[in-house]
């Protein structure tokens, strides 16, 4: 059996394709195995036009996380409280989507006028996790579990 140049070329293409598929699968596997970390954030009632970055928790990877409360539906968020992540970069500007962070769970803390605390835990998978308000209680902080990749 003789091996010609065409056969060798086809085998090289198949080996290269297998190498690329294996590399992509390994990278995807490392993202799914990213270690879950947690951070506490304060809940802020941001007014329209106010930059969130100065009050956000900033990560070394350039992403940031901030907690907010919206007492009325607005163009950005529905009525409720939530935590959002975005890419802040080296300053106040950046992208609307985080580059290296995925929120997986948030535990919201609510307090009433008498000081009684209630909590609500919400799971998610992305850049934003929110929940409805509890009547008579004000959200004041949140514990955020996230993955960095």
mmCIF file of N, CA and C in Angstrom:
data_model
loop_
_atom_site.group_PDB
_atom_site.id
_atom_site.type_symbol
_atom_site.label_atom_id
_atom_site.label_comp_id
_atom_site.label_asym_id
_atom_site.label_seq_id
_atom_site.Cartn_x
_atom_site.Cartn_y
_atom_site.Cartn_z
ATOM 1 N N UNK A 1 0.841 -1.177 0.000
ATOM 2 C CA UNK A 1 0.000 0.000 0.000
ATOM 3 C C UNK A 1 0.886 1.241 0.000
ATOM 4 N N UNK A 2 0.637 2.100 -0.918
ATOM 5 C CA UNK A 2 1.432 3.316 -1.025
ATOM 6 C C UNK A 2 0.646 4.497 -0.436
ATOM 7 N N UNK A 3 1.365 5.314 0.318
ATOM 8 C CA UNK A 3 0.763 6.519 0.880
ATOM 9 C C UNK A 3 1.204 7.691 0.018
ATOM 10 N N UNK A 4 0.238 8.359 -0.535
ATOM 11 C CA UNK A 4 0.581 9.499 -1.381
ATOM 12 C C UNK A 4 0.428 10.812 -0.602
ATOM 13 N N UNK A 5 0.786 11.891 -1.223
ATOM 14 C CA UNK A 5 0.755 13.206 -0.578
ATOM 15 C C UNK A 5 -0.654 13.609 -0.175
ATOM 16 N N UNK A 6 -1.629 13.225 -0.958
ATOM 17 C CA UNK A 6 -3.023 13.573 -0.664
ATOM 18 C C UNK A 6 -3.478 12.911 0.637
ATOM 19 N N UNK A 7 -3.124 11.659 0.851
ATOM 20 C CA UNK A 7 -3.493 10.923 2.062
ATOM 21 C C UNK A 7 -2.833 11.539 3.289
ATOM 22 N N UNK A 8 -1.566 11.885 3.170
ATOM 23 C CA UNK A 8 -0.849 12.506 4.288
ATOM 24 C C UNK A 8 -1.484 13.853 4.645
ATOM 25 N N UNK A 9 -1.843 14.636 3.654
ATOM 26 C CA UNK A 9 -2.478 15.927 3.888
ATOM 27 C C UNK A 9 -3.819 15.769 4.598
ATOM 28 N N UNK A 10 -4.623 14.799 4.196
ATOM 29 C CA UNK A 10 -5.920 14.542 4.830
ATOM 30 C C UNK A 10 -5.709 14.125 6.280
ATOM 31 N N UNK A 11 -4.732 13.272 6.566
ATOM 32 C CA UNK A 11 -4.449 12.841 7.939
ATOM 33 C C UNK A 11 -3.992 14.015 8.804
ATOM 34 N N UNK A 12 -3.172 14.900 8.247
ATOM 35 C CA UNK A 12 -2.730 16.068 8.995
ATOM 36 C C UNK A 12 -3.900 17.003 9.327
ATOM 37 N N UNK A 13 -4.816 17.175 8.407
ATOM 38 C CA UNK A 13 -5.991 18.009 8.653
ATOM 39 C C UNK A 13 -6.849 17.398 9.759
ATOM 40 N N UNK A 14 -7.038 16.103 9.741
ATOM 41 C CA UNK A 14 -7.837 15.417 10.773
ATOM 42 C C UNK A 14 -7.174 15.557 12.139
ATOM 43 N N UNK A 15 -5.857 15.377 12.227
ATOM 44 C CA UNK A 15 -5.138 15.516 13.492
ATOM 45 C C UNK A 15 -5.246 16.949 14.009
ATOM 46 N N UNK A 16 -5.098 17.938 13.136
ATOM 47 C CA UNK A 16 -5.216 19.335 13.548
ATOM 48 C C UNK A 16 -6.624 19.648 14.066
ATOM 49 N N UNK A 17 -7.637 19.126 13.395
ATOM 50 C CA UNK A 17 -9.021 19.339 13.831
ATOM 51 C C UNK A 17 -9.259 18.719 15.204
ATOM 52 N N UNK A 18 -8.756 17.530 15.438
ATOM 53 C CA UNK A 18 -8.890 16.882 16.749
ATOM 54 C C UNK A 18 -8.185 17.688 17.831
ATOM 55 N N UNK A 19 -7.030 18.225 17.519
ATOM 56 C CA UNK A 19 -6.290 19.052 18.470
ATOM 57 C C UNK A 19 -7.089 20.298 18.850
ATOM 58 N N UNK A 20 -7.674 20.959 17.875
ATOM 59 C CA UNK A 20 -8.462 22.168 18.136
ATOM 60 C C UNK A 20 -9.704 21.844 18.965
ATOM 61 N N UNK A 21 -10.406 20.780 18.634
ATOM 62 C CA UNK A 21 -11.604 20.383 19.388
ATOM 63 C C UNK A 21 -11.244 20.056 20.826
ATOM 64 N N UNK A 22 -10.140 19.360 21.045
ATOM 65 C CA UNK A 22 -9.697 19.013 22.402
ATOM 66 C C UNK A 22 -9.341 20.269 23.191
ATOM 67 N N UNK A 23 -8.662 21.219 22.570
ATOM 68 C CA UNK A 23 -8.281 22.460 23.254
ATOM 69 C C UNK A 23 -9.507 23.267 23.660
ATOM 70 N N UNK A 24 -10.492 23.378 22.785
ATOM 71 C CA UNK A 24 -11.722 24.120 23.093
ATOM 72 C C UNK A 24 -12.496 23.424 24.210
ATOM 73 N N UNK A 25 -12.577 22.112 24.180
ATOM 74 C CA UNK A 25 -13.282 21.364 25.225
ATOM 75 C C UNK A 25 -12.584 21.531 26.572
ATOM 76 N N UNK A 26 -11.280 21.547 26.594
ATOM 77 C CA UNK A 26 -10.537 21.729 27.846
ATOM 78 C C UNK A 26 -10.765 23.120 28.416
ATOM 79 N N UNK A 27 -10.821 24.134 27.564
ATOM 80 C CA UNK A 27 -11.066 25.496 28.029
ATOM 81 C C UNK A 27 -12.477 25.619 28.602
ATOM 82 N N UNK A 28 -13.458 25.048 27.941
ATOM 83 C CA UNK A 28 -14.833 25.078 28.439
ATOM 84 C C UNK A 28 -14.965 24.363 29.762
ATOM 85 N N UNK A 29 -14.210 23.277 29.944
ATOM 86 C CA UNK A 29 -14.247 22.525 31.184
ATOM 87 C C UNK A 29 -13.654 23.337 32.332
ATOM 88 N N UNK A 30 -12.617 24.116 32.074
ATOM 89 C CA UNK A 30 -12.002 24.910 33.131
ATOM 90 C C UNK A 30 -12.941 26.020 33.590
ATOM 91 N N UNK A 31 -13.761 26.562 32.692
ATOM 92 C CA UNK A 31 -14.729 27.593 33.078
ATOM 93 C C UNK A 31 -15.781 26.993 34.000
ATOM 94 N N UNK A 32 -16.271 25.804 33.680
ATOM 95 C CA UNK A 32 -17.309 25.198 34.500
ATOM 96 C C UNK A 32 -16.781 24.773 35.867
ATOM 97 N N UNK A 33 -15.481 24.554 35.999
ATOM 98 C CA UNK A 33 -14.893 24.154 37.271
ATOM 99 C C UNK A 33 -14.346 25.335 38.059
ATOM 100 N N UNK A 34 -14.647 26.561 37.642
ATOM 101 C CA UNK A 34 -14.150 27.745 38.337
ATOM 102 C C UNK A 34 -14.647 27.730 39.779
ATOM 103 N N UNK A 35 -13.788 28.124 40.671
ATOM 104 C CA UNK A 35 -14.109 28.128 42.098
ATOM 105 C C UNK A 35 -15.097 29.248 42.419
ATOM 106 N N UNK A 36 -16.102 28.942 43.210
ATOM 107 C CA UNK A 36 -17.078 29.943 43.624
ATOM 108 C C UNK A 36 -16.510 30.754 44.784
ATOM 109 N N UNK A 37 -16.605 32.077 44.658
ATOM 110 C CA UNK A 37 -16.145 32.992 45.700
ATOM 111 C C UNK A 37 -17.340 33.816 46.158
ATOM 112 N N UNK A 38 -17.189 34.527 47.294
ATOM 113 C CA UNK A 38 -18.292 35.383 47.724
ATOM 114 C C UNK A 38 -17.775 36.728 48.197
ATOM 115 N N UNK A 39 -18.656 37.721 48.089
ATOM 116 C CA UNK A 39 -18.341 39.085 48.486
ATOM 117 C C UNK A 39 -19.628 39.735 48.999
ATOM 118 N N UNK A 40 -19.490 40.669 49.935
ATOM 119 C CA UNK A 40 -20.638 41.425 50.441
ATOM 120 C C UNK A 40 -20.696 42.779 49.750
ATOM 121 N N UNK A 41 -21.895 43.196 49.371
ATOM 122 C CA UNK A 41 -22.095 44.517 48.763
ATOM 123 C C UNK A 41 -23.218 45.240 49.490
ATOM 124 N N UNK A 42 -23.125 46.557 49.537
ATOM 125 C CA UNK A 42 -24.207 47.377 50.092
ATOM 126 C C UNK A 42 -25.238 47.607 49.002
ATOM 127 N N UNK A 43 -26.485 47.755 49.409
ATOM 128 C CA UNK A 43 -27.564 48.071 48.476
ATOM 129 C C UNK A 43 -27.731 49.589 48.465
ATOM 130 N N UNK A 44 -27.673 50.186 47.274
ATOM 131 C CA UNK A 44 -27.787 51.643 47.130
ATOM 132 C C UNK A 44 -29.033 51.998 46.317
ATOM 133 N N UNK A 45 -29.637 53.126 46.664
ATOM 134 C CA UNK A 45 -30.747 53.678 45.894
ATOM 135 C C UNK A 45 -30.150 54.717 44.946
ATOM 136 N N UNK A 46 -29.630 54.250 43.811
ATOM 137 C CA UNK A 46 -28.959 55.134 42.858
ATOM 138 C C UNK A 46 -29.978 56.020 42.150
ATOM 139 N N UNK A 47 -29.675 57.287 42.101
ATOM 140 C CA UNK A 47 -30.511 58.246 41.365
ATOM 141 C C UNK A 47 -30.117 58.227 39.893
ATOM 142 N N UNK A 48 -31.033 58.582 38.986
ATOM 143 C CA UNK A 48 -30.694 58.611 37.558
ATOM 144 C C UNK A 48 -29.494 59.536 37.293
ATOM 145 N N UNK A 49 -28.585 59.051 36.470
ATOM 146 C CA UNK A 49 -27.419 59.837 36.100
ATOM 147 C C UNK A 49 -26.234 59.705 37.036
ATOM 148 N N UNK A 50 -26.397 59.012 38.159
ATOM 149 C CA UNK A 50 -25.301 58.836 39.107
ATOM 150 C C UNK A 50 -24.494 57.609 38.699
ATOM 151 N N UNK A 51 -23.181 57.752 38.660
ATOM 152 C CA UNK A 51 -22.340 56.615 38.303
ATOM 153 C C UNK A 51 -22.262 55.630 39.462
ATOM 154 N N UNK A 52 -22.366 54.358 39.124
ATOM 155 C CA UNK A 52 -22.345 53.311 40.127
ATOM 156 C C UNK A 52 -20.931 52.907 40.509
ATOM 157 N N UNK A 53 -19.979 53.127 39.625
ATOM 158 C CA UNK A 53 -18.621 52.611 39.816
ATOM 159 C C UNK A 53 -17.980 53.013 41.146
ATOM 160 N N UNK A 54 -18.122 54.256 41.619
ATOM 161 C CA UNK A 54 -17.461 54.596 42.884
ATOM 162 C C UNK A 54 -17.957 53.793 44.083
ATOM 163 N N UNK A 55 -19.178 53.291 44.038
ATOM 164 C CA UNK A 55 -19.726 52.534 45.165
ATOM 165 C C UNK A 55 -19.711 51.022 44.931
ATOM 166 N N UNK A 56 -19.156 50.584 43.814
ATOM 167 C CA UNK A 56 -19.126 49.163 43.470
ATOM 168 C C UNK A 56 -17.944 48.469 44.146
ATOM 169 N N UNK A 57 -18.078 47.155 44.284
ATOM 170 C CA UNK A 57 -16.960 46.320 44.709
ATOM 171 C C UNK A 57 -16.214 45.944 43.436
ATOM 172 N N UNK A 58 -14.946 46.308 43.378
ATOM 173 C CA UNK A 58 -14.151 46.076 42.172
ATOM 174 C C UNK A 58 -13.268 44.846 42.352
ATOM 175 N N UNK A 59 -13.188 44.020 41.305
ATOM 176 C CA UNK A 59 -12.354 42.824 41.323
ATOM 177 C C UNK A 59 -11.063 43.088 40.561
ATOM 178 N N UNK A 60 -10.044 42.288 40.832
ATOM 179 C CA UNK A 60 -8.752 42.431 40.154
ATOM 180 C C UNK A 60 -8.855 42.170 38.655
ATOM 181 N N UNK A 61 -9.853 41.387 38.236
ATOM 182 C CA UNK A 61 -9.982 41.045 36.814
ATOM 183 C C UNK A 61 -10.633 42.154 35.982
ATOM 184 N N UNK A 62 -10.968 43.291 36.603
ATOM 185 C CA UNK A 62 -11.553 44.410 35.871
ATOM 186 C C UNK A 62 -13.061 44.490 35.962
ATOM 187 N N UNK A 63 -13.712 43.465 36.496
ATOM 188 C CA UNK A 63 -15.162 43.478 36.658
ATOM 189 C C UNK A 63 -15.532 44.148 37.985
ATOM 190 N N UNK A 64 -16.792 44.538 38.113
ATOM 191 C CA UNK A 64 -17.293 45.164 39.336
ATOM 192 C C UNK A 64 -18.698 44.652 39.620
ATOM 193 N N UNK A 65 -19.111 44.724 40.895
ATOM 194 C CA UNK A 65 -20.438 44.288 41.322
ATOM 195 C C UNK A 65 -21.027 45.376 42.209
ATOM 196 N N UNK A 66 -22.310 45.694 42.002
ATOM 197 C CA UNK A 66 -22.994 46.681 42.834
ATOM 198 C C UNK A 66 -24.414 46.209 43.122
ATOM 199 N N UNK A 67 -24.921 46.579 44.296
ATOM 200 C CA UNK A 67 -26.296 46.281 44.676
ATOM 201 C C UNK A 67 -27.143 47.529 44.543
ATOM 202 N N UNK A 68 -28.403 47.356 44.159
ATOM 203 C CA UNK A 68 -29.277 48.503 43.937
ATOM 204 C C UNK A 68 -30.686 48.174 44.429
ATOM 205 N N UNK A 69 -31.478 49.209 44.628
ATOM 206 C CA UNK A 69 -32.903 49.055 44.894
ATOM 207 C C UNK A 69 -33.643 50.021 43.971
ATOM 208 N N UNK A 70 -34.726 49.545 43.391
ATOM 209 C CA UNK A 70 -35.580 50.372 42.537
ATOM 210 C C UNK A 70 -36.983 50.345 43.134
ATOM 211 N N UNK A 71 -37.455 51.493 43.622
ATOM 212 C CA UNK A 71 -38.779 51.556 44.240
ATOM 213 C C UNK A 71 -39.881 51.748 43.200
ATOM 214 N N UNK A 72 -39.515 52.135 42.003
ATOM 215 C CA UNK A 72 -40.459 52.255 40.894
ATOM 216 C C UNK A 72 -39.841 51.570 39.686
ATOM 217 N N UNK A 73 -40.704 51.077 38.794
ATOM 218 C CA UNK A 73 -40.183 50.556 37.530
ATOM 219 C C UNK A 73 -39.517 51.707 36.792
ATOM 220 N N UNK A 74 -38.371 51.426 36.199
ATOM 221 C CA UNK A 74 -37.714 52.447 35.393
ATOM 222 C C UNK A 74 -37.198 51.800 34.118
ATOM 223 N N UNK A 75 -36.532 52.566 33.296
ATOM 224 C CA UNK A 75 -36.085 52.044 32.008
ATOM 225 C C UNK A 75 -35.017 50.962 32.165
ATOM 226 N N UNK A 76 -34.300 50.967 33.291
ATOM 227 C CA UNK A 76 -33.209 50.026 33.452
ATOM 228 C C UNK A 76 -33.630 48.767 34.217
ATOM 229 N N UNK A 77 -34.373 48.927 35.321
ATOM 230 C CA UNK A 77 -34.730 47.794 36.165
ATOM 231 C C UNK A 77 -36.199 47.850 36.568
ATOM 232 N N UNK A 78 -36.760 46.691 36.831
ATOM 233 C CA UNK A 78 -38.104 46.597 37.386
ATOM 234 C C UNK A 78 -38.039 46.916 38.871
ATOM 235 N N UNK A 79 -39.191 47.199 39.464
ATOM 236 C CA UNK A 79 -39.274 47.463 40.898
ATOM 237 C C UNK A 79 -38.729 46.257 41.645
ATOM 238 N N UNK A 80 -37.828 46.504 42.585
ATOM 239 C CA UNK A 80 -37.226 45.428 43.366
ATOM 240 C C UNK A 80 -35.800 45.762 43.744
ATOM 241 N N UNK A 81 -35.053 44.756 44.141
ATOM 242 C CA UNK A 81 -33.656 44.923 44.501
ATOM 243 C C UNK A 81 -32.835 43.883 43.763
ATOM 244 N N UNK A 82 -31.589 44.203 43.531
ATOM 245 C CA UNK A 82 -30.766 43.266 42.786
ATOM 246 C C UNK A 82 -29.296 43.581 42.872
ATOM 247 N N UNK A 83 -28.529 42.704 42.260
ATOM 248 C CA UNK A 83 -27.086 42.857 42.157
ATOM 249 C C UNK A 83 -26.734 42.694 40.690
ATOM 250 N N UNK A 84 -25.867 43.556 40.196
ATOM 251 C CA UNK A 84 -25.467 43.480 38.804
ATOM 252 C C UNK A 84 -23.953 43.559 38.692
ATOM 253 N N UNK A 85 -23.410 42.891 37.684
ATOM 254 C CA UNK A 85 -21.963 42.892 37.440
ATOM 255 C C UNK A 85 -21.696 43.456 36.062
ATOM 256 N N UNK A 86 -20.582 44.141 35.917
ATOM 257 C CA UNK A 86 -20.185 44.673 34.622
ATOM 258 C C UNK A 86 -18.678 44.841 34.618
ATOM 259 N N UNK A 87 -18.130 45.072 33.431
ATOM 260 C CA UNK A 87 -16.702 45.298 33.290
ATOM 261 C C UNK A 87 -16.417 46.778 33.472
ATOM 262 N N UNK A 88 -15.639 47.089 34.492
ATOM 263 C CA UNK A 88 -15.340 48.484 34.796
ATOM 264 C C UNK A 88 -14.000 48.903 34.212
ATOM 265 N N UNK A 89 -13.145 47.956 33.908
ATOM 266 C CA UNK A 89 -11.828 48.267 33.340
ATOM 267 C C UNK A 89 -10.937 48.924 34.365
ATOM 268 N N UNK A 90 -10.113 49.838 33.923
ATOM 269 C CA UNK A 90 -9.166 50.495 34.815
ATOM 270 C C UNK A 90 -9.728 51.785 35.413
ATOM 271 N N UNK A 91 -10.906 52.179 34.991
ATOM 272 C CA UNK A 91 -11.484 53.426 35.495
ATOM 273 C C UNK A 91 -12.978 53.305 35.632
ATOM 274 N N UNK A 92 -13.687 54.380 35.337
ATOM 275 C CA UNK A 92 -15.133 54.386 35.482
ATOM 276 C C UNK A 92 -15.848 53.897 34.230
ATOM 277 N N UNK A 93 -15.143 53.886 33.096
ATOM 278 C CA UNK A 93 -15.774 53.430 31.862
ATOM 279 C C UNK A 93 -15.556 51.927 31.704
ATOM 280 N N UNK A 94 -16.273 51.320 30.822
ATOM 281 C CA UNK A 94 -16.123 49.893 30.593
ATOM 282 C C UNK A 94 -17.253 49.386 29.728
ATOM 283 N N UNK A 95 -17.550 48.102 29.868
ATOM 284 C CA UNK A 95 -18.616 47.470 29.090
ATOM 285 C C UNK A 95 -19.788 47.162 29.998
ATOM 286 N N UNK A 96 -20.950 47.002 29.383
ATOM 287 C CA UNK A 96 -22.148 46.701 30.153
ATOM 288 C C UNK A 96 -22.131 45.260 30.673
ATOM 289 N N UNK A 97 -21.444 44.365 29.990
ATOM 290 C CA UNK A 97 -21.358 42.961 30.399
ATOM 291 C C UNK A 97 -20.028 42.690 31.089
ATOM 292 N N UNK A 98 -20.029 41.873 32.141
ATOM 293 C CA UNK A 98 -18.753 41.523 32.775
ATOM 294 C C UNK A 98 -17.924 40.640 31.839
ATOM 295 N N UNK A 99 -16.626 40.775 31.908
ATOM 296 C CA UNK A 99 -15.743 39.982 31.061
ATOM 297 C C UNK A 99 -15.346 38.664 31.714
ATOM 298 N N UNK A 100 -15.258 38.632 33.051
ATOM 299 C CA UNK A 100 -14.690 37.468 33.721
ATOM 300 C C UNK A 100 -15.509 36.992 34.920
ATOM 301 N N UNK A 101 -16.710 37.471 35.111
ATOM 302 C CA UNK A 101 -17.469 37.166 36.318
ATOM 303 C C UNK A 101 -18.886 36.715 35.974
ATOM 304 N N UNK A 102 -19.342 35.661 36.672
ATOM 305 C CA UNK A 102 -20.719 35.183 36.515
ATOM 306 C C UNK A 102 -21.316 35.057 37.917
ATOM 307 N N UNK A 103 -22.438 35.728 38.158
ATOM 308 C CA UNK A 103 -23.120 35.634 39.448
ATOM 309 C C UNK A 103 -23.885 34.320 39.509
ATOM 310 N N UNK A 104 -23.773 33.599 40.637
ATOM 311 C CA UNK A 104 -24.467 32.316 40.761
ATOM 312 C C UNK A 104 -25.524 32.303 41.864
ATOM 313 N N UNK A 105 -25.345 33.144 42.907
ATOM 314 C CA UNK A 105 -26.335 33.165 43.990
ATOM 315 C C UNK A 105 -26.176 34.465 44.767
ATOM 316 N N UNK A 106 -27.306 35.000 45.233
ATOM 317 C CA UNK A 106 -27.283 36.220 46.052
ATOM 318 C C UNK A 106 -28.221 36.028 47.234
ATOM 319 N N UNK A 107 -27.731 36.368 48.421
ATOM 320 C CA UNK A 107 -28.559 36.374 49.626
ATOM 321 C C UNK A 107 -28.796 37.843 49.988
ATOM 322 N N UNK A 108 -30.046 38.287 49.838
ATOM 323 C CA UNK A 108 -30.428 39.671 50.123
ATOM 324 C C UNK A 108 -30.846 39.796 51.584
ATOM 325 N N UNK A 109 -30.434 40.894 52.226
ATOM 326 C CA UNK A 109 -30.793 41.163 53.615
ATOM 327 C C UNK A 109 -31.715 42.376 53.648
ATOM 328 N N UNK A 110 -32.873 42.223 54.331
ATOM 329 C CA UNK A 110 -33.878 43.282 54.462
ATOM 330 C C UNK A 110 -34.057 43.589 55.945
ATOM 331 N N UNK A 111 -34.275 44.876 56.277
ATOM 332 C CA UNK A 111 -34.465 45.274 57.673
ATOM 333 C C UNK A 111 -35.695 46.173 57.766
ATOM 334 N N UNK A 112 -36.522 45.957 58.826
ATOM 335 C CA UNK A 112 -37.662 46.842 59.028
ATOM 336 C C UNK A 112 -37.297 47.942 60.021
ATOM 337 N N UNK A 113 -38.249 48.827 60.349
ATOM 338 C CA UNK A 113 -37.983 49.964 61.228
ATOM 339 C C UNK A 113 -37.619 49.532 62.639
ATOM 340 N N UNK A 114 -38.081 48.348 63.060
ATOM 341 C CA UNK A 114 -37.781 47.852 64.403
ATOM 342 C C UNK A 114 -36.430 47.128 64.462
ATOM 343 N N UNK A 115 -35.791 46.950 63.324
ATOM 344 C CA UNK A 115 -34.486 46.293 63.285
ATOM 345 C C UNK A 115 -34.535 44.802 62.995
ATOM 346 N N UNK A 116 -35.749 44.255 62.776
ATOM 347 C CA UNK A 116 -35.878 42.846 62.460
ATOM 348 C C UNK A 116 -35.350 42.589 61.045
ATOM 349 N N UNK A 117 -34.566 41.523 60.881
ATOM 350 C CA UNK A 117 -33.934 41.223 59.601
ATOM 351 C C UNK A 117 -34.574 39.991 58.977
ATOM 352 N N UNK A 118 -34.844 40.083 57.686
ATOM 353 C CA UNK A 118 -35.291 38.944 56.887
ATOM 354 C C UNK A 118 -34.307 38.778 55.740
ATOM 355 N N UNK A 119 -34.151 37.536 55.278
ATOM 356 C CA UNK A 119 -33.266 37.287 54.141
ATOM 357 C C UNK A 119 -34.027 36.560 53.041
ATOM 358 N N UNK A 120 -33.522 36.709 51.830
ATOM 359 C CA UNK A 120 -34.091 36.019 50.678
ATOM 360 C C UNK A 120 -32.922 35.620 49.784
ATOM 361 N N UNK A 121 -32.822 34.323 49.446
ATOM 362 C CA UNK A 121 -31.739 33.829 48.603
ATOM 363 C C UNK A 121 -32.279 33.515 47.218
ATOM 364 N N UNK A 122 -31.559 33.999 46.208
ATOM 365 C CA UNK A 122 -31.957 33.819 44.812
ATOM 366 C C UNK A 122 -30.775 33.258 44.034
ATOM 367 N N UNK A 123 -31.023 32.186 43.288
ATOM 368 C CA UNK A 123 -29.980 31.609 42.436
ATOM 369 C C UNK A 123 -30.122 32.151 41.024
ATOM 370 N N UNK A 124 -29.014 32.165 40.311
ATOM 371 C CA UNK A 124 -29.017 32.644 38.938
ATOM 372 C C UNK A 124 -27.764 32.182 38.224
ATOM 373 N N UNK A 125 -27.585 32.707 37.031
ATOM 374 C CA UNK A 125 -26.403 32.357 36.246
ATOM 375 C C UNK A 125 -26.195 33.433 35.183
ATOM 376 N N UNK A 126 -25.479 34.463 35.552
ATOM 377 C CA UNK A 126 -25.255 35.531 34.590
ATOM 378 C C UNK A 126 -24.739 36.787 35.252
ATOM 379 N N UNK A 127 -25.043 37.920 34.653
ATOM 380 C CA UNK A 127 -24.530 39.201 35.121
ATOM 381 C C UNK A 127 -25.493 39.931 36.050
ATOM 382 N N UNK A 128 -26.696 39.410 36.237
ATOM 383 C CA UNK A 128 -27.700 40.144 36.999
ATOM 384 C C UNK A 128 -28.615 39.167 37.738
ATOM 385 N N UNK A 129 -28.830 39.404 39.030
ATOM 386 C CA UNK A 129 -29.780 38.625 39.827
ATOM 387 C C UNK A 129 -30.608 39.623 40.629
ATOM 388 N N UNK A 130 -31.935 39.466 40.601
ATOM 389 C CA UNK A 130 -32.804 40.396 41.323
ATOM 390 C C UNK A 130 -33.955 39.655 41.973
ATOM 391 N N UNK A 131 -34.679 40.375 42.838
ATOM 392 C CA UNK A 131 -35.844 39.815 43.519
ATOM 393 C C UNK A 131 -36.807 40.946 43.864
ATOM 394 N N UNK A 132 -38.007 40.566 44.265
ATOM 395 C CA UNK A 132 -39.014 41.551 44.657
ATOM 396 C C UNK A 132 -38.723 42.043 46.072
ATOM 397 N N UNK A 133 -39.259 43.223 46.382
ATOM 398 C CA UNK A 133 -39.117 43.790 47.720
ATOM 399 C C UNK A 133 -40.051 43.082 48.694
ATOM 400 N N UNK A 134 -39.730 43.142 49.986
ATOM 401 C CA UNK A 134 -40.585 42.606 51.042
ATOM 402 C C UNK A 134 -41.289 43.796 51.692
ATOM 403 N N UNK A 135 -42.618 43.763 51.746
ATOM 404 C CA UNK A 135 -43.396 44.885 52.261
ATOM 405 C C UNK A 135 -42.996 45.192 53.708
ATOM 406 N N UNK A 136 -42.694 46.466 53.968
ATOM 407 C CA UNK A 136 -42.312 46.906 55.306
ATOM 408 C C UNK A 136 -40.833 46.743 55.608
ATOM 409 N N UNK A 137 -40.068 46.223 54.658
ATOM 410 C CA UNK A 137 -38.634 45.999 54.865
ATOM 411 C C UNK A 137 -37.841 46.717 53.782
ATOM 412 N N UNK A 138 -36.639 47.159 54.154
ATOM 413 C CA UNK A 138 -35.763 47.872 53.224
ATOM 414 C C UNK A 138 -34.500 47.031 53.002
ATOM 415 N N UNK A 139 -34.122 46.787 51.744
ATOM 416 C CA UNK A 139 -32.884 46.040 51.500
ATOM 417 C C UNK A 139 -31.667 46.900 51.863
ATOM 418 N N UNK A 140 -30.674 46.286 52.532
ATOM 419 C CA UNK A 140 -29.513 47.076 52.921
ATOM 420 C C UNK A 140 -28.175 46.441 52.551
ATOM 421 N N UNK A 141 -28.135 45.134 52.342
ATOM 422 C CA UNK A 141 -26.893 44.509 51.894
ATOM 423 C C UNK A 141 -27.204 43.186 51.219
ATOM 424 N N UNK A 142 -26.177 42.643 50.558
ATOM 425 C CA UNK A 142 -26.320 41.356 49.884
ATOM 426 C C UNK A 142 -24.989 40.622 49.916
ATOM 427 N N UNK A 143 -25.070 39.319 50.083
ATOM 428 C CA UNK A 143 -23.895 38.457 49.936
ATOM 429 C C UNK A 143 -23.990 37.825 48.569
ATOM 430 N N UNK A 144 -22.943 37.989 47.768
ATOM 431 C CA UNK A 144 -22.947 37.546 46.366
ATOM 432 C C UNK A 144 -21.944 36.422 46.171
ATOM 433 N N UNK A 145 -22.405 35.301 45.641
ATOM 434 C CA UNK A 145 -21.526 34.206 45.244
ATOM 435 C C UNK A 145 -21.316 34.333 43.748
ATOM 436 N N UNK A 146 -20.068 34.257 43.302
ATOM 437 C CA UNK A 146 -19.743 34.438 41.889
ATOM 438 C C UNK A 146 -18.602 33.523 41.488
ATOM 439 N N UNK A 147 -18.473 33.347 40.183
ATOM 440 C CA UNK A 147 -17.358 32.593 39.613
ATOM 441 C C UNK A 147 -16.580 33.510 38.696
ATOM 442 N N UNK A 148 -15.270 33.456 38.804
ATOM 443 C CA UNK A 148 -14.391 34.208 37.910
ATOM 444 C C UNK A 148 -13.687 33.232 36.994
ATOM 445 N N UNK A 149 -13.576 33.581 35.741
ATOM 446 C CA UNK A 149 -12.900 32.715 34.774
ATOM 447 C C UNK A 149 -11.999 33.524 33.883
#
